[in-house]
Structure formats: structure tokens, C-alpha cells
Backbone as ProteinMPNN parsed JSONL, in Angstrom:
{"seq_chain_A": "MIRSGTIPGLAFGHESDGDGRSDVAARNRISDPLGISRAWATVRQVHGSDVTTVTTPGDHGEADGLVTATRDLPITVATADCLPIALAGTRSIGVVHAGWRGLAAGVIESGVAAIAALGDEVDRAVIGPHIRSCCYEVGDEVIEAVGGFAAATRAGTQSVDLADAALSRLGGVTTEVVDICTMDDGAFASYRETATPHRQVTVAWLT", "coords_chain_A": {"N_chain_A": [[-9.126, 11.131, -4.449], [-7.747, 8.213, -5.946], [-8.829, 5.97, -8.325], [-8.918, 2.546, -9.456], [-8.864, 0.711, -12.491], [-8.198, -1.893, -12.609], [-8.692, -3.218, -10.182], [-11.757, -2.964, -8.99], [-12.765, -2.456, -6.369], [-11.082, -0.522, -4.883], [-9.202, 2.194, -3.658], [-6.92, 4.857, -3.703], [-5.825, 7.254, -1.482], [-5.272, 10.839, -1.289], [-3.024, 13.042, 0.492], [-4.564, 15.144, 1.481], [-7.03, 13.99, 1.839], [-6.976, 12.874, 4.294], [-6.212, 10.834, 7.222], [-7.895, 8.162, 7.518], [-7.755, 6.022, 9.255], [-7.547, 6.715, 11.964], [-8.8, 9.14, 12.199], [-11.959, 10.039, 12.464], [-13.678, 11.785, 11.093], [-12.301, 12.104, 8.674], [-12.402, 9.478, 7.779], [-15.125, 9.177, 7.311], [-15.455, 11.073, 5.273], [-14.01, 9.867, 3.244], [-15.214, 7.346, 2.967], [-17.979, 7.742, 2.35], [-18.345, 8.929, -0.338], [-17.334, 6.766, -1.774], [-19.117, 4.834, -1.295], [-18.891, 2.883, 0.676], [-18.626, 0.972, 3.769], [-18.355, 2.742, 6.881], [-16.955, 1.499, 8.81], [-13.927, 0.285, 9.249], [-11.31, -2.163, 8.792], [-8.198, -2.245, 10.358], [-4.583, -2.102, 10.836], [-1.651, -1.864, 12.932], [1.17, -0.614, 11.684], [4.466, -1.924, 11.176], [6.692, -2.174, 9.583], [7.253, -4.812, 8.845], [6.653, -8.275, 8.005], [4.253, -9.501, 8.528], [0.942, -10.446, 7.745], [-2.457, -10.052, 8.239], [-5.409, -11.954, 8.438], [-8.729, -10.968, 8.183], [-12.114, -10.641, 9.401], [-13.761, -8.863, 10.51], [-14.403, -5.372, 11.327], [-12.171, -2.874, 12.82], [-9.277, -2.473, 15.022], [-6.622, -4.551, 14.362], [-4.205, -5.167, 15.523], [-0.555, -5.444, 15.444], [0.836, -5.461, 12.272], [1.575, -5.652, 8.74], [-0.183, -5.756, 6.693], [-3.418, -6.714, 5.39], [-5.848, -9.208, 4.686], [-8.967, -10.256, 3.29], [-11.965, -12.179, 2.963], [-14.422, -11.34, 3.348], [-17.269, -9.805, 2.301], [-17.737, -6.374, 1.46], [-16.26, -5.317, 3.566], [-14.159, -2.844, 4.422], [-10.64, -2.695, 4.114], [-7.46, -1.461, 5.142], [-4.327, 0.251, 4.585], [-1.68, 2.574, 5.361], [0.462, 5.07, 3.971], [3.534, 6.902, 3.309], [5.482, 7.297, 1.292], [6.317, 4.626, 1.181], [5.325, 1.571, -0.565], [1.948, 1.123, -1.309], [0.174, -1.752, -1.786], [-2.247, -3.514, -3.511], [-3.849, -6.649, -3.559], [-5.628, -9.032, -5.375], [-7.965, -11.686, -5.664], [-10.385, -14.016, -6.925], [-12.25, -14.293, -4.936], [-11.416, -12.914, -2.752], [-9.512, -10.256, -1.161], [-6.651, -8.143, -0.65], [-4.437, -5.884, 1.127], [-1.202, -4.472, 1.337], [1.502, -2.941, 3.114], [4.453, -1.805, 1.982], [7.565, -0.979, 2.432], [11.131, -0.661, 1.847], [12.179, -2.319, 3.787], [10.011, -3.988, 4.408], [9.633, -5.222, 1.913], [12.043, -6.639, 1.751], [11.675, -8.331, 3.914], [9.591, -9.899, 3.097], [6.854, -9.213, 2.812], [5.064, -9.054, 0.66], [4.991, -11.677, -0.305], [3.879, -12.835, 1.959], [1.318, -11.731, 1.9], [0.31, -12.86, -0.488], [0.375, -15.55, 0.274], [-1.466, -15.51, 2.379], [-3.856, -15.013, 1.051], [-3.937, -17.322, -0.471], [-4.344, -19.137, 1.592], [-6.966, -18.733, 2.1], [-8.135, -20.198, 0.208], [-7.977, -19.133, -2.302], [-6.518, -17.359, -5.118], [-4.082, -15.003, -6.028], [-4.734, -12.928, -8.697], [-4.614, -10.424, -9.756], [-3.019, -7.283, -9.269], [-2.268, -4.089, -7.8], [-0.024, -1.459, -7.639], [0.324, 1.314, -5.719], [0.676, 4.977, -5.457], [3.985, 5.976, -4.658], [7.359, 6.529, -3.442], [9.458, 7.093, -6.123], [12.139, 5.847, -8.242], [13.331, 8.096, -9.268], [13.702, 9.887, -7.237], [14.541, 8.603, -4.941], [17.095, 8.318, -3.18], [19.52, 6.03, -2.128], [21.581, 3.827, -0.078], [24.069, 1.198, -0.559], [23.212, -0.882, 1.067], [20.438, -0.973, 1.031], [19.809, -1.66, -1.6], [21.002, -4.173, -1.691], [19.42, -5.462, 0.225], [16.872, -5.636, -0.936], [17.375, -7.169, -3.079], [18.658, -6.213, -5.371], [17.883, -4.25, -8.267], [18.873, -1.706, -8.774], [19.014, 1.771, -9.534], [18.97, 5.159, -10.812], [18.817, 8.45, -9.477], [17.291, 11.578, -10.536], [19.293, 13.377, -10.131], [21.483, 11.883, -10.568], [22.464, 10.257, -8.594], [22.775, 7.231, -6.593], [20.042, 4.994, -6.639], [17.034, 3.068, -6.001], [14.669, 0.913, -7.506], [11.724, 0.468, -6.258], [9.249, -0.419, -7.152], [9.884, -2.169, -9.242], [11.199, -4.095, -7.742], [9.05, -5.023, -6.248], [7.406, -6.031, -8.301], [8.921, -8.183, -9.163], [8.524, -9.933, -7.113], [5.89, -10.491, -7.345], [5.691, -12.118, -9.467], [4.182, -13.468, -12.335], [1.781, -12.134, -12.091], [-0.861, -10.101, -13.216], [-0.298, -6.747, -13.122], [-0.934, -3.434, -12.21], [0.756, -0.361, -12.194], [0.693, 2.599, -10.528], [1.706, 5.572, -11.783], [3.019, 7.649, -10.071], [5.041, 9.704, -8.137], [5.534, 10.031, -4.763], [7.245, 11.812, -3.519], [7.705, 13.677, -5.421], [5.216, 14.724, -6.098], [3.163, 17.052, -4.78], [0.664, 16.509, -3.73], [0.728, 14.369, -2.131], [1.695, 12.837, 0.961], [5.073, 12.767, 1.975], [7.518, 11.163, 3.583], [10.276, 11.1, 3.22], [10.726, 13.54, 2.022], [9.823, 15.586, 3.843], [9.765, 14.6, 6.429], [7.247, 14.199, 7.442], [4.496, 13.581, 9.709], [2.142, 12.815, 8.655], [-0.064, 10.708, 6.716], [-1.231, 9.05, 3.726], [-4.108, 7.132, 2.932], [-4.781, 3.805, 1.752], [-7.511, 2.073, 0.592], [-9.308, -0.923, 0.384], [-11.816, -3.202, -0.791], [-14.127, -5.945, -1.027], [-16.248, -6.052, -3.695]], "CA_chain_A": [[-8.92, 9.677, -4.454], [-7.394, 7.602, -7.227], [-9.48, 4.675, -8.494], [-8.219, 1.628, -10.34], [-9.661, -0.122, -13.364], [-7.772, -3.28, -12.425], [-9.42, -3.713, -9.011], [-12.816, -1.962, -8.767], [-12.891, -2.114, -4.957], [-9.777, -0.012, -4.453], [-9.007, 3.64, -3.779], [-5.72, 5.432, -3.099], [-6.108, 8.605, -1.045], [-4.281, 11.909, -1.239], [-2.787, 13.509, 1.865], [-5.661, 16.022, 1.877], [-8.195, 13.189, 2.23], [-6.833, 12.585, 5.707], [-5.885, 9.478, 7.645], [-9.135, 7.6, 8.014], [-7.559, 4.977, 10.267], [-7.762, 7.252, 13.302], [-9.587, 10.369, 12.105], [-13.312, 9.602, 12.1], [-14.219, 12.683, 10.069], [-11.644, 11.75, 7.417], [-12.925, 8.174, 7.356], [-16.451, 9.4, 6.743], [-15.278, 11.792, 3.997], [-13.511, 8.917, 2.26], [-16.138, 6.223, 2.8], [-19.292, 8.058, 1.795], [-18.343, 8.992, -1.803], [-17.015, 5.454, -2.325], [-20.245, 3.955, -1.039], [-18.444, 1.751, 1.496], [-18.869, 1.087, 5.196], [-17.469, 3.587, 7.669], [-16.276, 0.621, 9.773], [-12.782, -0.283, 8.546], [-10.328, -3.004, 9.481], [-6.889, -1.59, 10.32], [-3.476, -2.677, 11.604], [-0.583, -0.936, 13.314], [2.247, -1.029, 10.787], [5.763, -1.987, 11.854], [7.718, -2.452, 8.566], [7.576, -6.222, 8.885], [6.091, -9.128, 6.957], [3.013, -10.145, 8.95], [-0.308, -10.067, 7.095], [-3.523, -10.577, 9.073], [-6.695, -12.247, 7.802], [-9.753, -10.334, 9.019], [-13.525, -10.795, 9.059], [-14.486, -7.817, 11.226], [-13.692, -4.098, 11.393], [-11.471, -2.564, 14.057], [-7.815, -2.569, 15.088], [-6.224, -5.957, 14.408], [-2.877, -5.33, 16.085], [0.625, -5.109, 14.647], [1.009, -6.198, 11.021], [1.785, -4.731, 7.622], [-1.129, -6.04, 5.64], [-4.643, -7.402, 5.739], [-6.615, -9.828, 3.615], [-10.307, -10.621, 3.717], [-12.935, -12.741, 2.029], [-15.703, -10.817, 3.82], [-17.739, -8.785, 1.368], [-18.066, -5.029, 1.943], [-15.44, -4.926, 4.717], [-12.988, -2.089, 3.972], [-9.357, -2.937, 4.767], [-6.659, -0.29, 4.812], [-2.982, 0.557, 5.058], [-1.339, 3.979, 5.163], [1.833, 5.214, 3.486], [4.066, 8.236, 3.012], [6.616, 6.95, 0.423], [6.299, 3.18, 0.97], [4.382, 1.111, -1.576], [0.688, 0.473, -0.963], [-0.066, -2.75, -2.823], [-3.494, -4.273, -3.402], [-3.802, -7.988, -4.143], [-7.004, -9.49, -5.519], [-8.32, -12.938, -6.289], [-11.787, -14.018, -7.321], [-13.117, -14.302, -3.763], [-10.738, -12.27, -1.628], [-8.73, -9.068, -1.493], [-5.688, -7.805, 0.381], [-3.588, -4.696, 0.975], [0.021, -4.536, 2.13], [2.371, -1.765, 3.234], [5.762, -2.37, 1.631], [8.783, -0.201, 2.247], [12.219, -1.574, 1.478], [12.313, -3.338, 4.836], [8.935, -4.947, 4.22], [9.95, -6.013, 0.724], [13.116, -7.571, 2.105], [11.161, -9.305, 4.879], [8.669, -10.804, 2.422], [5.45, -8.878, 3.077], [4.238, -9.396, -0.502], [4.819, -13.127, -0.263], [2.94, -13.126, 3.052], [-0.019, -11.398, 1.412], [-0.08, -13.892, -1.449], [0.132, -16.777, 1.036], [-2.695, -15.34, 3.159], [-4.968, -15.207, 0.128], [-3.958, -18.756, -0.786], [-4.907, -19.838, 2.746], [-8.416, -18.58, 2.002], [-8.579, -21.011, -0.908], [-8.043, -18.275, -3.48], [-5.226, -17.118, -5.752], [-3.928, -13.63, -6.518], [-4.665, -12.837, -10.156], [-4.444, -9.02, -10.114], [-2.416, -6.451, -8.228], [-2.051, -2.678, -8.13], [0.952, -0.753, -6.808], [-0.119, 2.699, -5.668], [1.684, 6.04, -5.397], [5.084, 5.725, -3.724], [8.57, 7.223, -3.873], [10.007, 6.415, -7.293], [13.599, 5.856, -8.317], [13.778, 9.448, -9.622], [13.924, 10.697, -6.037], [14.821, 7.788, -3.772], [18.531, 8.062, -3.028], [19.753, 5.005, -1.099], [22.906, 3.223, -0.012], [24.199, -0.17, -1.047], [22.536, -1.849, 1.929], [19.038, -1.081, 0.619], [19.803, -2.425, -2.853], [21.288, -5.566, -1.337], [18.313, -6.023, 1.001], [15.714, -5.938, -1.792], [17.792, -8.094, -4.129], [19.086, -5.536, -6.596], [16.977, -3.218, -8.791], [19.543, -0.41, -8.691], [18.603, 2.775, -10.516], [19.625, 6.444, -10.55], [17.923, 9.593, -9.32], [17.472, 12.623, -11.554], [20.568, 14.036, -9.857], [22.559, 10.966, -10.92], [22.914, 9.489, -7.441], [22.29, 5.851, -6.557], [18.657, 4.827, -6.238], [16.502, 1.717, -6.17], [13.308, 0.913, -8.045], [10.925, -0.387, -5.383], [8.179, -1.053, -7.927], [10.463, -3.332, -9.92], [11.435, -5.112, -6.712], [7.745, -5.609, -5.932], [6.948, -6.809, -9.462], [9.65, -9.452, -9.204], [7.945, -10.805, -6.093], [4.534, -10.824, -7.768], [5.774, -13.081, -10.561], [3.461, -13.117, -13.557], [0.465, -11.57, -11.795], [-1.181, -8.856, -13.914], [-0.099, -5.691, -12.124], [-0.979, -2.026, -12.6], [1.596, 0.504, -11.372], [0.291, 4.004, -10.608], [2.957, 6.282, -12.064], [3.079, 8.884, -9.284], [6.077, 9.71, -7.101], [5.034, 10.787, -3.62], [8.169, 12.895, -3.181], [7.601, 14.662, -6.509], [3.86, 15.239, -6.219], [2.8, 17.679, -3.515], [-0.636, 16.053, -3.239], [0.928, 13.189, -1.302], [2.653, 12.925, 2.065], [6.361, 12.132, 1.699], [8.387, 11.202, 4.751], [11.626, 11.427, 2.781], [10.782, 14.964, 1.667], [9.578, 16.54, 4.926], [9.631, 13.888, 7.71], [5.877, 14.441, 7.888], [3.794, 12.508, 10.418], [0.897, 12.542, 7.95], [-0.091, 9.562, 5.819], [-2.415, 8.855, 2.912], [-4.587, 5.759, 3.106], [-5.26, 2.958, 0.678], [-8.65, 1.305, 1.081], [-9.777, -1.943, -0.553], [-12.985, -3.946, -0.318], [-14.745, -6.862, -1.985], [-17.507, -5.489, -4.183]], "C_chain_A": [[-8.6, 9.2, -5.87], [-8.039, 6.222, -7.28], [-8.714, 3.846, -9.53], [-9.208, 0.871, -11.211], [-9.349, -1.591, -13.19], [-8.508, -3.95, -11.274], [-10.5, -2.682, -8.679], [-12.943, -1.523, -7.311], [-11.582, -1.636, -4.372], [-9.719, 1.48, -4.658], [-7.731, 4.039, -3.04], [-6.022, 6.886, -2.739], [-4.95, 9.557, -1.272], [-4.076, 12.314, 0.225], [-3.969, 14.333, 2.364], [-6.928, 15.261, 2.251], [-8.161, 12.837, 3.706], [-6.56, 11.117, 5.977], [-7.11, 8.865, 8.315], [-8.974, 6.47, 9.005], [-7.937, 5.476, 11.651], [-8.645, 8.493, 13.329], [-10.982, 10.005, 11.584], [-13.894, 10.476, 11.002], [-13.606, 12.374, 8.704], [-12.187, 10.428, 6.894], [-14.299, 8.337, 6.713], [-16.365, 10.102, 5.388], [-14.817, 10.846, 2.895], [-14.575, 7.864, 1.939], [-17.393, 6.594, 2.022], [-19.294, 8.186, 0.274], [-18.054, 7.648, -2.478], [-18.174, 4.474, -2.149], [-19.88, 2.733, -0.229], [-18.75, 2.014, 2.961], [-17.875, 2.055, 5.842], [-16.678, 2.782, 8.707], [-15.174, -0.139, 9.046], [-12.02, -1.262, 9.438], [-8.948, -2.381, 9.283], [-5.857, -2.43, 11.065], [-2.507, -1.57, 11.963], [0.696, -1.408, 12.626], [3.61, -0.91, 11.458], [6.908, -2.298, 10.889], [8.196, -3.901, 8.628], [6.901, -6.987, 7.768], [4.772, -9.78, 7.328], [1.804, -9.565, 8.215], [-1.429, -10.797, 7.827], [-4.79, -10.808, 8.245], [-7.803, -11.757, 8.719], [-11.156, -10.624, 8.486], [-14.379, -9.697, 9.677], [-13.71, -6.508, 11.163], [-12.973, -3.94, 12.723], [-9.974, -2.714, 13.918], [-7.425, -4.025, 15.279], [-4.757, -6.131, 14.8], [-1.766, -4.992, 15.111], [0.735, -6.049, 13.443], [1.249, -5.17, 9.924], [0.92, -5.088, 6.419], [-2.343, -6.745, 6.185], [-5.185, -8.079, 4.495], [-7.978, -10.195, 4.176], [-11.067, -11.287, 2.582], [-14.34, -12.294, 2.42], [-16.134, -9.654, 2.935], [-18.077, -7.494, 2.104], [-17.37, -4.651, 3.255], [-14.226, -4.164, 4.207], [-11.755, -2.445, 4.799], [-8.396, -1.849, 4.294], [-5.234, -0.365, 5.331], [-2.722, 2.025, 4.757], [0.137, 4.1, 4.815], [2.225, 6.677, 3.35], [5.428, 8.061, 2.348], [6.688, 5.447, 0.176], [5.25, 2.808, -0.079], [3.106, 0.594, -0.924], [0.344, -0.483, -2.099], [-1.362, -3.485, -2.526], [-3.342, -5.577, -4.16], [-5.229, -8.505, -4.225], [-7.057, -10.86, -6.162], [-9.774, -12.883, -6.711], [-12.724, -13.895, -6.131], [-12.493, -13.601, -2.557], [-9.924, -11.088, -2.12], [-7.78, -8.776, -0.335], [-4.997, -6.483, 0.096], [-2.361, -4.885, 1.848], [0.766, -3.211, 2.053], [3.802, -2.262, 3.054], [6.799, -1.278, 1.402], [9.913, -1.169, 1.906], [12.409, -2.664, 2.53], [11.234, -4.411, 4.694], [9.153, -5.821, 2.998], [10.994, -7.068, 1.05], [12.618, -8.672, 3.038], [10.17, -10.274, 4.255], [7.206, -10.488, 2.631], [4.551, -9.201, 1.886], [3.965, -10.894, -0.523], [3.841, -13.537, 0.841], [1.509, -12.827, 2.629], [-0.546, -12.43, 0.433], [-0.432, -15.192, -0.72], [-1.165, -16.69, 1.842], [-3.924, -15.508, 2.273], [-5.078, -16.675, -0.28], [-4.585, -19.552, 0.354], [-6.42, -19.709, 2.807], [-8.991, -19.412, 0.857], [-8.689, -20.244, -2.207], [-6.63, -18.098, -4.044], [-5.184, -15.684, -6.261], [-3.828, -13.656, -8.035], [-4.537, -11.413, -10.66], [-3.803, -8.286, -8.946], [-2.295, -5.023, -8.733], [-1.058, -2.106, -7.128], [0.62, 0.733, -6.871], [1.018, 3.705, -5.614], [2.723, 5.779, -4.305], [6.296, 6.504, -4.215], [9.215, 6.421, -5.005], [11.524, 6.572, -7.332], [14.157, 7.232, -8.68], [14.231, 10.25, -8.412], [14.483, 9.927, -4.846], [16.301, 7.413, -3.704], [18.76, 7.098, -1.869], [21.199, 4.544, -1.124], [22.896, 1.79, -0.506], [23.373, -1.161, -0.234], [21.076, -2.034, 1.538], [18.93, -1.919, -0.651], [20.056, -3.901, -2.571], [20.09, -6.215, -0.644], [17.139, -6.422, 0.115], [16.093, -6.808, -2.982], [18.186, -7.457, -5.433], [18.167, -4.388, -6.954], [17.545, -1.812, -8.618], [19.077, 0.483, -9.828], [19.371, 4.05, -10.191], [18.563, 7.52, -10.392], [18.141, 10.577, -10.464], [18.804, 13.339, -11.377], [21.758, 13.135, -10.166], [23.109, 10.165, -9.761], [22.25, 8.111, -7.431], [20.879, 5.774, -5.983], [18.282, 3.36, -6.348], [15.068, 1.838, -6.665], [12.467, -0.065, -7.23], [9.808, -1.085, -6.136], [8.699, -2.281, -8.66], [10.743, -4.461, -8.934], [10.128, -5.803, -6.343], [7.248, -6.486, -7.073], [7.645, -8.158, -9.528], [9.073, -10.449, -8.211], [6.517, -11.227, -6.44], [4.517, -11.81, -8.935], [5.012, -12.602, -11.788], [2.089, -12.533, -13.328], [0.274, -10.261, -12.567], [-1.177, -7.708, -12.914], [-0.124, -4.309, -12.775], [-0.081, -1.237, -11.651], [1.15, 1.944, -11.582], [1.557, 4.846, -10.696], [2.975, 7.652, -11.395], [4.17, 8.721, -8.236], [5.613, 10.593, -5.954], [5.967, 11.925, -3.201], [8.084, 14.021, -4.205], [6.276, 15.4, -6.498], [3.387, 15.755, -4.871], [1.444, 17.273, -2.967], [-0.504, 14.891, -2.264], [1.926, 13.473, -0.183], [3.921, 12.165, 1.681], [7.256, 12.274, 2.918], [9.806, 11.585, 4.359], [11.772, 12.926, 2.52], [10.729, 15.861, 2.892], [9.545, 15.908, 6.317], [8.236, 14.077, 8.305], [5.326, 13.274, 8.71], [2.519, 12.087, 9.689], [1.052, 11.342, 7.007], [-1.32, 9.666, 4.902], [-2.818, 7.385, 3.018], [-4.912, 5.106, 1.768], [-6.353, 2.078, 1.25], [-9.077, 0.322, -0.002], [-10.947, -2.699, 0.064], [-13.477, -4.862, -1.418], [-16.075, -6.284, -2.415], [-18.528, -6.601, -4.383]], "O_chain_A": [[-9.122, 9.725, -6.854], [-7.826, 5.399, -6.39], [-7.972, 4.376, -10.357], [-10.26, 0.44, -10.739], [-10.145, -2.447, -13.578], [-8.903, -5.111, -11.375], [-10.184, -1.624, -8.136], [-13.199, -0.35, -7.04], [-11.03, -2.265, -3.469], [-10.132, 1.988, -5.7], [-7.494, 3.619, -1.908], [-6.431, 7.665, -3.6], [-3.801, 9.142, -1.428], [-4.878, 11.958, 1.088], [-4.342, 14.237, 3.533], [-7.81, 15.815, 2.908], [-9.195, 12.536, 4.301], [-6.661, 10.272, 5.088], [-7.33, 9.028, 9.515], [-9.969, 5.995, 9.553], [-8.569, 4.757, 12.425], [-9.179, 8.852, 14.378], [-11.153, 9.7, 10.403], [-14.535, 9.971, 10.08], [-14.307, 12.38, 7.693], [-12.408, 10.279, 5.692], [-14.597, 7.71, 5.697], [-17.109, 9.77, 4.464], [-15.197, 11.013, 1.736], [-14.802, 7.537, 0.774], [-17.824, 5.853, 1.139], [-20.169, 7.607, -0.37], [-18.475, 7.414, -3.611], [-18.204, 3.416, -2.778], [-20.47, 1.667, -0.405], [-19.091, 3.132, 3.346], [-16.726, 2.173, 5.417], [-15.827, 3.334, 9.403], [-15.447, -1.091, 8.315], [-12.082, -1.194, 10.666], [-8.577, -2.031, 8.163], [-6.199, -3.34, 11.82], [-2.532, -0.485, 11.383], [1.233, -2.468, 12.948], [3.888, 0.039, 12.191], [7.998, -2.655, 11.338], [9.385, -4.182, 8.484], [6.609, -6.43, 6.71], [4.217, -10.537, 6.531], [1.666, -8.349, 8.084], [-1.366, -12.012, 8.016], [-5.186, -9.956, 7.45], [-7.82, -12.09, 9.904], [-11.356, -10.825, 7.288], [-15.576, -9.605, 9.404], [-12.495, -6.519, 10.968], [-13.134, -4.752, 13.634], [-9.461, -3.036, 12.847], [-7.847, -4.663, 16.243], [-4.136, -7.134, 14.448], [-1.991, -4.344, 14.089], [0.727, -7.272, 13.589], [1.139, -3.965, 10.153], [1.251, -4.764, 5.278], [-2.322, -7.301, 7.283], [-5.006, -7.586, 3.381], [-8.131, -10.418, 5.377], [-10.845, -11.0, 1.406], [-15.329, -12.803, 1.893], [-15.439, -8.642, 2.84], [-18.623, -7.509, 3.208], [-17.837, -3.767, 3.973], [-13.336, -4.771, 3.611], [-11.813, -2.491, 6.028], [-8.51, -1.37, 3.166], [-4.966, -0.962, 6.373], [-3.456, 2.648, 3.989], [0.964, 3.329, 5.303], [1.376, 7.566, 3.285], [6.419, 8.627, 2.808], [7.074, 5.021, -0.912], [4.398, 3.621, -0.436], [3.172, -0.288, -0.068], [0.235, -0.064, -3.251], [-1.554, -4.012, -1.43], [-2.784, -5.615, -5.257], [-5.969, -8.426, -3.245], [-6.299, -11.161, -7.084], [-10.336, -11.796, -6.841], [-13.861, -13.448, -6.279], [-13.018, -13.704, -1.448], [-9.676, -10.931, -3.316], [-8.064, -9.114, 0.814], [-4.975, -6.018, -1.044], [-2.457, -5.394, 2.964], [0.674, -2.472, 1.073], [4.305, -3.041, 3.864], [6.898, -0.722, 0.308], [9.675, -2.359, 1.7], [12.759, -3.797, 2.201], [11.512, -5.601, 4.842], [8.89, -7.023, 3.036], [10.857, -8.235, 0.68], [13.081, -9.811, 2.964], [9.925, -11.349, 4.802], [6.38, -11.401, 2.63], [3.396, -9.582, 2.074], [2.83, -11.321, -0.735], [3.067, -14.479, 0.671], [0.591, -13.578, 2.958], [-1.707, -12.831, 0.508], [-1.414, -15.854, -1.057], [-1.881, -17.682, 1.974], [-4.924, -16.085, 2.701], [-6.18, -17.207, -0.416], [-5.282, -20.537, 0.111], [-7.085, -20.488, 3.489], [-10.186, -19.342, 0.569], [-9.412, -20.654, -3.116], [-5.666, -18.634, -3.498], [-6.149, -15.206, -6.859], [-2.955, -14.316, -8.598], [-4.368, -11.197, -11.86], [-4.021, -8.629, -7.784], [-2.229, -4.779, -9.938], [-1.229, -2.251, -5.917], [0.634, 1.337, -7.943], [2.188, 3.335, -5.713], [2.384, 5.41, -3.181], [6.257, 7.082, -5.301], [9.482, 5.228, -4.864], [12.108, 7.328, -6.556], [15.33, 7.507, -8.428], [15.036, 11.173, -8.532], [14.86, 10.533, -3.843], [16.699, 6.325, -4.12], [18.26, 7.315, -0.765], [21.944, 4.83, -2.061], [21.844, 1.239, -0.832], [22.89, -2.16, -0.768], [20.527, -3.126, 1.691], [18.06, -2.784, -0.76], [19.401, -4.772, -3.144], [19.78, -7.379, -0.895], [16.479, -7.428, 0.376], [15.241, -7.15, -3.802], [18.069, -8.074, -6.492], [17.719, -3.641, -6.084], [16.815, -0.857, -8.353], [18.784, 0.019, -10.93], [20.309, 4.031, -9.394], [17.542, 7.508, -11.079], [19.066, 10.422, -11.262], [19.378, 13.848, -12.339], [22.908, 13.558, -10.043], [24.111, 9.465, -9.912], [21.292, 7.862, -8.164], [20.568, 6.407, -4.974], [19.095, 2.52, -6.734], [14.344, 2.759, -6.284], [12.491, -1.272, -7.474], [9.45, -2.216, -5.806], [8.032, -3.315, -8.697], [10.548, -5.635, -9.248], [10.094, -7.018, -6.147], [6.722, -7.573, -6.833], [7.036, -9.16, -9.902], [9.123, -11.659, -8.432], [6.0, -12.202, -5.893], [3.455, -12.28, -9.341], [5.179, -11.464, -12.227], [1.298, -12.437, -14.266], [1.161, -9.408, -12.566], [-1.964, -7.7, -11.967], [0.573, -4.054, -13.757], [-0.148, -1.423, -10.436], [1.221, 2.456, -12.7], [2.383, 4.831, -9.783], [2.949, 8.684, -12.066], [4.214, 7.714, -7.53], [5.329, 11.775, -6.153], [5.52, 12.897, -2.592], [8.359, 15.179, -3.891], [6.218, 16.578, -6.85], [3.227, 14.982, -3.926], [1.098, 17.652, -1.848], [-1.483, 14.473, -1.646], [2.872, 14.242, -0.353], [3.857, 11.064, 1.134], [7.698, 13.374, 3.248], [10.471, 12.32, 5.089], [12.829, 13.504, 2.773], [11.508, 16.81, 2.986], [9.319, 16.616, 7.298], [8.071, 14.11, 9.525], [5.648, 12.116, 8.443], [1.885, 11.104, 10.071], [2.154, 11.015, 6.568], [-2.319, 10.291, 5.259], [-1.969, 6.508, 3.174], [-5.267, 5.771, 0.796], [-6.157, 1.414, 2.268], [-9.195, 0.692, -1.17], [-11.053, -2.818, 1.284], [-13.271, -4.593, -2.601], [-16.945, -6.049, -1.577], [-19.658, -6.335, -4.791]]}, "name": "protein", "num_of_chains": 1, "seq": "MIRSGTIPGLAFGHESDGDGRSDVAARNRISDPLGISRAWATVRQVHGSDVTTVTTPGDHGEADGLVTATRDLPITVATADCLPIALAGTRSIGVVHAGWRGLAAGVIESGVAAIAALGDEVDRAVIGPHIRSCCYEVGDEVIEAVGGFAAATRAGTQSVDLADAALSRLGGVTTEVVDICTMDDGAFASYRETATPHRQVTVAWLT"}
């Protein structure tokens, strides 16, 4: 697990930690060392922009993010190249799953708005391990959809910097970017690399 100094109640899993959304044994392995509840709040991700506000654990339907002001309630998303992004205010916390489609649809803005609806304001964010521009070859349609942020892969082909696209949507919020490429680092599931069905989870909670 990768911990963040920016948001204490946040952990990014490796593929080997397992998918605690559906695998109870993996959830227990992740939860116990973190000292958090084994009862998580989850959603079924669809690469959209909906973010759900939750107060209880369990499956909260189709969405691509969760926010909560309930203390000690773990909320989670899962990724395998997309960006896992944690958003924190003084009294609430959120996580969103942001691939290029989610970025284009406004999932980050939805997360910020959901925290605002709780009477709070995002003042810190962390972007977790995801496919970086070094490896993410894309066509013009992806660059257009996210509003630019063209880059180049190590091979010199056209790429896009998803982290930069996310940062532009976060405005001036203090944001930590974990400098790990999921396609480069074998500790992480990468759909682009192997079309794997596996995912790593990101878990956040109010401490």
C-alpha cells in the first residue's frame, strides 16, 4: 500500500493487495493494517461523471466516485490505468475514478461539487498511480475530449498527460501526484498493457 502525507486517511493499493470491493479476504488484508473498518462503501464504475454521497457501507449503485462526511467510513474506487483521485476538505473526503472519458464528462467537477454540497470545500487532493504520458499512446479524439494536454510517449508517439488534465480541473487546490506509471510498474494492474480484469483499489476515510 502507498500512503500519502497530504491526506492521512488515504491508501493506494498494489495489484497484489487484491480487489477489496468484492474479495472479502483482500478487504480484510487491506483494512486491518490500516486500522479501518472492514465495511466499505463502493460503487459500480461506468466511466461517467456521477459521484454519490454516502453515509453507510455497501454497494451504492452505478457511479464513478463517492464522498462522505461520515467518520471512519472507508470509501473506495478501483483502477487499472485510470486516475484514482482523492479529494479532501476539513470535514469530508471523496474518491473518484477518472479515465479520459470521466475527465471529459466532468467527474472531478462532480466530486468537488458533492463536497461543496456537504458544506465543505476541497483544499487538498492526491492523484494516485495511473498510466503516464510515457506509455499512453492515444489518438486525436482523446486529446480533444480532455481539452488538450498532448504529450509524447518514450517511443515518440502521440500521448496525453492525464494528470495535467486533472490538475487543470482542480484549479489551485494543493495536489500531490504519485509519480508511478501503472503500465511501467509491474506492481500495478494495467489494462492497456495486458487487458487484465484485475484492479487495484484506492481507499479513503475521515480520520
